[in-house]
CSV table of C-alpha atoms in Angstrom, one decimal:
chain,number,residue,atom,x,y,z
R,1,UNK,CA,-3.3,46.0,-59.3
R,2,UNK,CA,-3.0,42.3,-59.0
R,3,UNK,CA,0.5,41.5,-57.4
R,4,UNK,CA,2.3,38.2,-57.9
R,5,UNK,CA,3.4,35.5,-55.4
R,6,UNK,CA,7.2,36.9,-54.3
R,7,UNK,CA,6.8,40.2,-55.5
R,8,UNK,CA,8.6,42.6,-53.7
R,9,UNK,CA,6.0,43.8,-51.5
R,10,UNK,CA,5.1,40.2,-50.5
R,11,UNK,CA,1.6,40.1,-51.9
R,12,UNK,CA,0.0,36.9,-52.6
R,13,UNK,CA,-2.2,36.3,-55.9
R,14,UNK,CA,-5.9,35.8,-55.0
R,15,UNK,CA,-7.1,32.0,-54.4
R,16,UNK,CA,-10.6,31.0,-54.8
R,17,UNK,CA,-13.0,29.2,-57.1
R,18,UNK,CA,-15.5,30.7,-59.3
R,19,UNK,CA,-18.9,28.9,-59.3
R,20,UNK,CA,-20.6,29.0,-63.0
R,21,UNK,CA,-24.0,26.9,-61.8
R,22,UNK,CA,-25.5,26.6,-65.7
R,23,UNK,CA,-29.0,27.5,-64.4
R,24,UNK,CA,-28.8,26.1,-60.7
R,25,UNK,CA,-28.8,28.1,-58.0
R,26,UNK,CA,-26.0,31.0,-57.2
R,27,UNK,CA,-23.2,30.0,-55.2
R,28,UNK,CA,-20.7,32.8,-53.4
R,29,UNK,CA,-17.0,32.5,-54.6
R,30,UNK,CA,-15.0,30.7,-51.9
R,31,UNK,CA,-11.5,32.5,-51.4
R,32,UNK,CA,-8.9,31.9,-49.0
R,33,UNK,CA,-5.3,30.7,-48.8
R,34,UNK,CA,-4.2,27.9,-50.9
R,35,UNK,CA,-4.5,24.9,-49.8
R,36,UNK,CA,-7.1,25.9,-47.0
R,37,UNK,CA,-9.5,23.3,-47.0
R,38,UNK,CA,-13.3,23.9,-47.8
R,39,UNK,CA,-16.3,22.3,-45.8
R,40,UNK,CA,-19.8,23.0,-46.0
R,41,UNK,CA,-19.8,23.9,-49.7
R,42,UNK,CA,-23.8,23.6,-50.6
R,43,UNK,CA,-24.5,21.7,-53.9
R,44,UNK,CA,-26.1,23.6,-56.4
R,45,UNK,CA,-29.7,22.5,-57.2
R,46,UNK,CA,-31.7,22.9,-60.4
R,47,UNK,CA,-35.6,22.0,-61.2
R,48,UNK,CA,-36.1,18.5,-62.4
R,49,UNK,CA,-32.3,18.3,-62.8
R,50,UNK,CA,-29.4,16.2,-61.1
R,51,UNK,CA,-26.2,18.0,-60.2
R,52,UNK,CA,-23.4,15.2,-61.7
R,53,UNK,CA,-20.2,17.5,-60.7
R,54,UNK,CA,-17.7,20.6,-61.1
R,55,UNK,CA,-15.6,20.5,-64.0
R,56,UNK,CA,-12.6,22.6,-65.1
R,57,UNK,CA,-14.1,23.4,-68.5
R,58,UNK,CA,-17.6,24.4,-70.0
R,59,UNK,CA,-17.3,21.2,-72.2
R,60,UNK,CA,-17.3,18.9,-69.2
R,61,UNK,CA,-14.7,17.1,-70.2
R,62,UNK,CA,-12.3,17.4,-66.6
R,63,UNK,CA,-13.8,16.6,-63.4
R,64,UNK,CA,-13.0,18.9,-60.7
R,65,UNK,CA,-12.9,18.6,-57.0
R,66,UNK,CA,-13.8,21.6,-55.3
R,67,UNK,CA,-12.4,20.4,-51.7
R,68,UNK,CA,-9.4,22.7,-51.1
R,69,UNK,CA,-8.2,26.3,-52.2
R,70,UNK,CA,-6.2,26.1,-55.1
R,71,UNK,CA,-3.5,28.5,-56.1
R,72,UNK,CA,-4.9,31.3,-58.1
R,73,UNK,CA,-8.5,31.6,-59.3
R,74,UNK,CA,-10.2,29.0,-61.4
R,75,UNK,CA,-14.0,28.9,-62.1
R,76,UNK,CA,-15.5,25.7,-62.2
R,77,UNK,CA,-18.5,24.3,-63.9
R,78,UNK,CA,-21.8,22.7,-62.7
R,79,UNK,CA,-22.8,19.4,-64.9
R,80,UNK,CA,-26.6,18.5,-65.1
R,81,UNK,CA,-28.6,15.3,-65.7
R,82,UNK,CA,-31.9,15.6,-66.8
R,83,UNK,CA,-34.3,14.1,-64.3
R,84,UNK,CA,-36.2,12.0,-66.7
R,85,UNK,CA,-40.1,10.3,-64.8
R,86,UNK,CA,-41.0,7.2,-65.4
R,87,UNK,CA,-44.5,7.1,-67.0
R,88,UNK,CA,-46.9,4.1,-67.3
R,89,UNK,CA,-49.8,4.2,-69.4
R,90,UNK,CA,-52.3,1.6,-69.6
R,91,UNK,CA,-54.7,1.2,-72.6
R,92,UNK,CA,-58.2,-0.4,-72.2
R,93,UNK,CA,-59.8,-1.5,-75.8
R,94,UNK,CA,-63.3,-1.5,-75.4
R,95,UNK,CA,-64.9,-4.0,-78.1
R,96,UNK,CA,-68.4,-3.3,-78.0
Protein backbone atom coordinates (compact mmCIF):
# COMPACT_ATOMS: atom_id res chain seq x y z
CA UNK A 1 0.00 0.00 0.00
CA UNK A 2 1.55 3.17 -1.02
CA UNK A 3 0.52 5.92 1.57
CA UNK A 4 0.51 9.66 0.71
CA UNK A 5 2.55 12.57 2.21
CA UNK A 6 0.12 13.72 5.38
CA UNK A 7 -1.76 10.75 5.57
CA UNK A 8 -2.90 9.89 8.83
CA UNK A 9 -0.32 7.52 9.76
CA UNK A 10 2.40 10.00 8.74
CA UNK A 11 3.91 7.99 5.85
CA UNK A 12 5.89 9.61 3.30
CA UNK A 13 5.59 8.62 -0.59
CA UNK A 14 8.72 6.94 -1.83
CA UNK A 15 11.57 9.39 -3.49
CA UNK A 16 14.07 8.15 -5.85
CA UNK A 17 14.94 8.08 -9.47
CA UNK A 18 14.55 5.33 -11.87
CA UNK A 19 17.60 4.75 -14.16
CA UNK A 20 16.42 3.54 -17.85
CA UNK A 21 20.30 3.36 -19.35
CA UNK A 22 18.98 2.52 -23.22
CA UNK A 23 21.70 -0.16 -23.61
CA UNK A 24 24.45 1.26 -21.07
CA UNK A 25 25.26 -0.19 -18.21
CA UNK A 26 22.70 -0.93 -15.14
CA UNK A 27 22.50 1.62 -12.64
CA UNK A 28 20.73 0.87 -8.89
CA UNK A 29 17.75 3.22 -8.22
CA UNK A 30 18.86 6.01 -5.81
CA UNK A 31 16.10 6.52 -3.00
CA UNK A 32 16.10 8.68 -0.06
CA UNK A 33 14.40 11.72 1.26
CA UNK A 34 13.56 14.61 -0.92
CA UNK A 35 15.73 16.92 -1.35
CA UNK A 36 18.80 14.67 -0.02
CA UNK A 37 21.44 15.46 -2.21
CA UNK A 38 23.25 12.70 -4.43
CA UNK A 39 27.14 12.31 -4.92
CA UNK A 40 28.98 9.75 -6.46
CA UNK A 41 26.31 8.80 -9.04
CA UNK A 42 28.44 6.67 -11.78
CA UNK A 43 27.75 7.67 -15.47
CA UNK A 44 26.41 5.00 -17.47
CA UNK A 45 28.77 3.82 -20.25
CA UNK A 46 27.99 2.19 -23.55
CA UNK A 47 30.43 0.59 -26.40
CA UNK A 48 31.48 3.14 -28.94
CA UNK A 49 28.81 5.41 -27.52
CA UNK A 50 28.89 8.95 -25.58
CA UNK A 51 26.54 9.40 -22.66
CA UNK A 52 25.00 13.17 -23.57
CA UNK A 53 22.52 13.17 -20.41
CA UNK A 54 19.34 12.17 -18.28
CA UNK A 55 16.19 13.30 -19.63
CA UNK A 56 12.65 13.30 -18.18
CA UNK A 57 11.15 11.54 -21.23
CA UNK A 58 12.09 8.69 -23.78
CA UNK A 59 11.89 11.33 -26.52
CA UNK A 60 14.76 13.40 -25.10
CA UNK A 61 13.17 16.27 -25.30
CA UNK A 62 13.73 17.59 -21.24
CA UNK A 63 17.01 17.59 -19.76
CA UNK A 64 17.17 16.29 -16.32
CA UNK A 65 19.52 16.76 -13.58
CA UNK A 66 19.88 13.89 -11.49
CA UNK A 67 21.73 15.86 -8.43
CA UNK A 68 19.10 15.81 -5.59
CA UNK A 69 16.13 13.51 -4.48
CA UNK A 70 13.06 14.65 -5.92
CA UNK A 71 9.62 14.25 -4.44
CA UNK A 72 8.12 11.09 -5.59
CA UNK A 73 9.56 8.65 -8.12
CA UNK A 74 10.60 9.70 -11.61
CA UNK A 75 12.65 7.51 -13.98
CA UNK A 76 14.96 9.21 -16.11
CA UNK A 77 16.49 8.51 -19.46
CA UNK A 78 20.07 8.00 -20.67
CA UNK A 79 20.86 9.95 -24.19
CA UNK A 80 23.55 8.48 -26.53
CA UNK A 81 25.91 9.86 -29.20
CA UNK A 82 27.27 7.66 -31.53
CA UNK A 83 31.06 7.60 -31.34
CA UNK A 84 31.69 8.07 -34.91
CA UNK A 85 36.14 7.35 -35.99
CA UNK A 86 37.69 9.30 -38.10
CA UNK A 87 39.13 7.26 -41.09
CA UNK A 88 41.75 8.28 -43.67
CA UNK A 89 42.34 6.42 -46.68
CA UNK A 90 45.01 7.07 -48.98
CA UNK A 91 44.94 5.82 -52.68
CA UNK A 92 48.11 5.12 -54.65
CA UNK A 93 47.37 4.87 -58.69
CA UNK A 94 49.94 2.88 -60.07
CA UNK A 95 50.49 3.85 -63.94
CA UNK A 96 52.48 1.21 -65.26
Amino acid sequence: MMAVEGSLWGWNPLNGILFETNGGTALEPVFGDAGDVIEGLTEPTKENYIFEGWYKDSKFTTPYSVSVIPSGTVTVYAKWHAQTKNVQVNLHVNYG
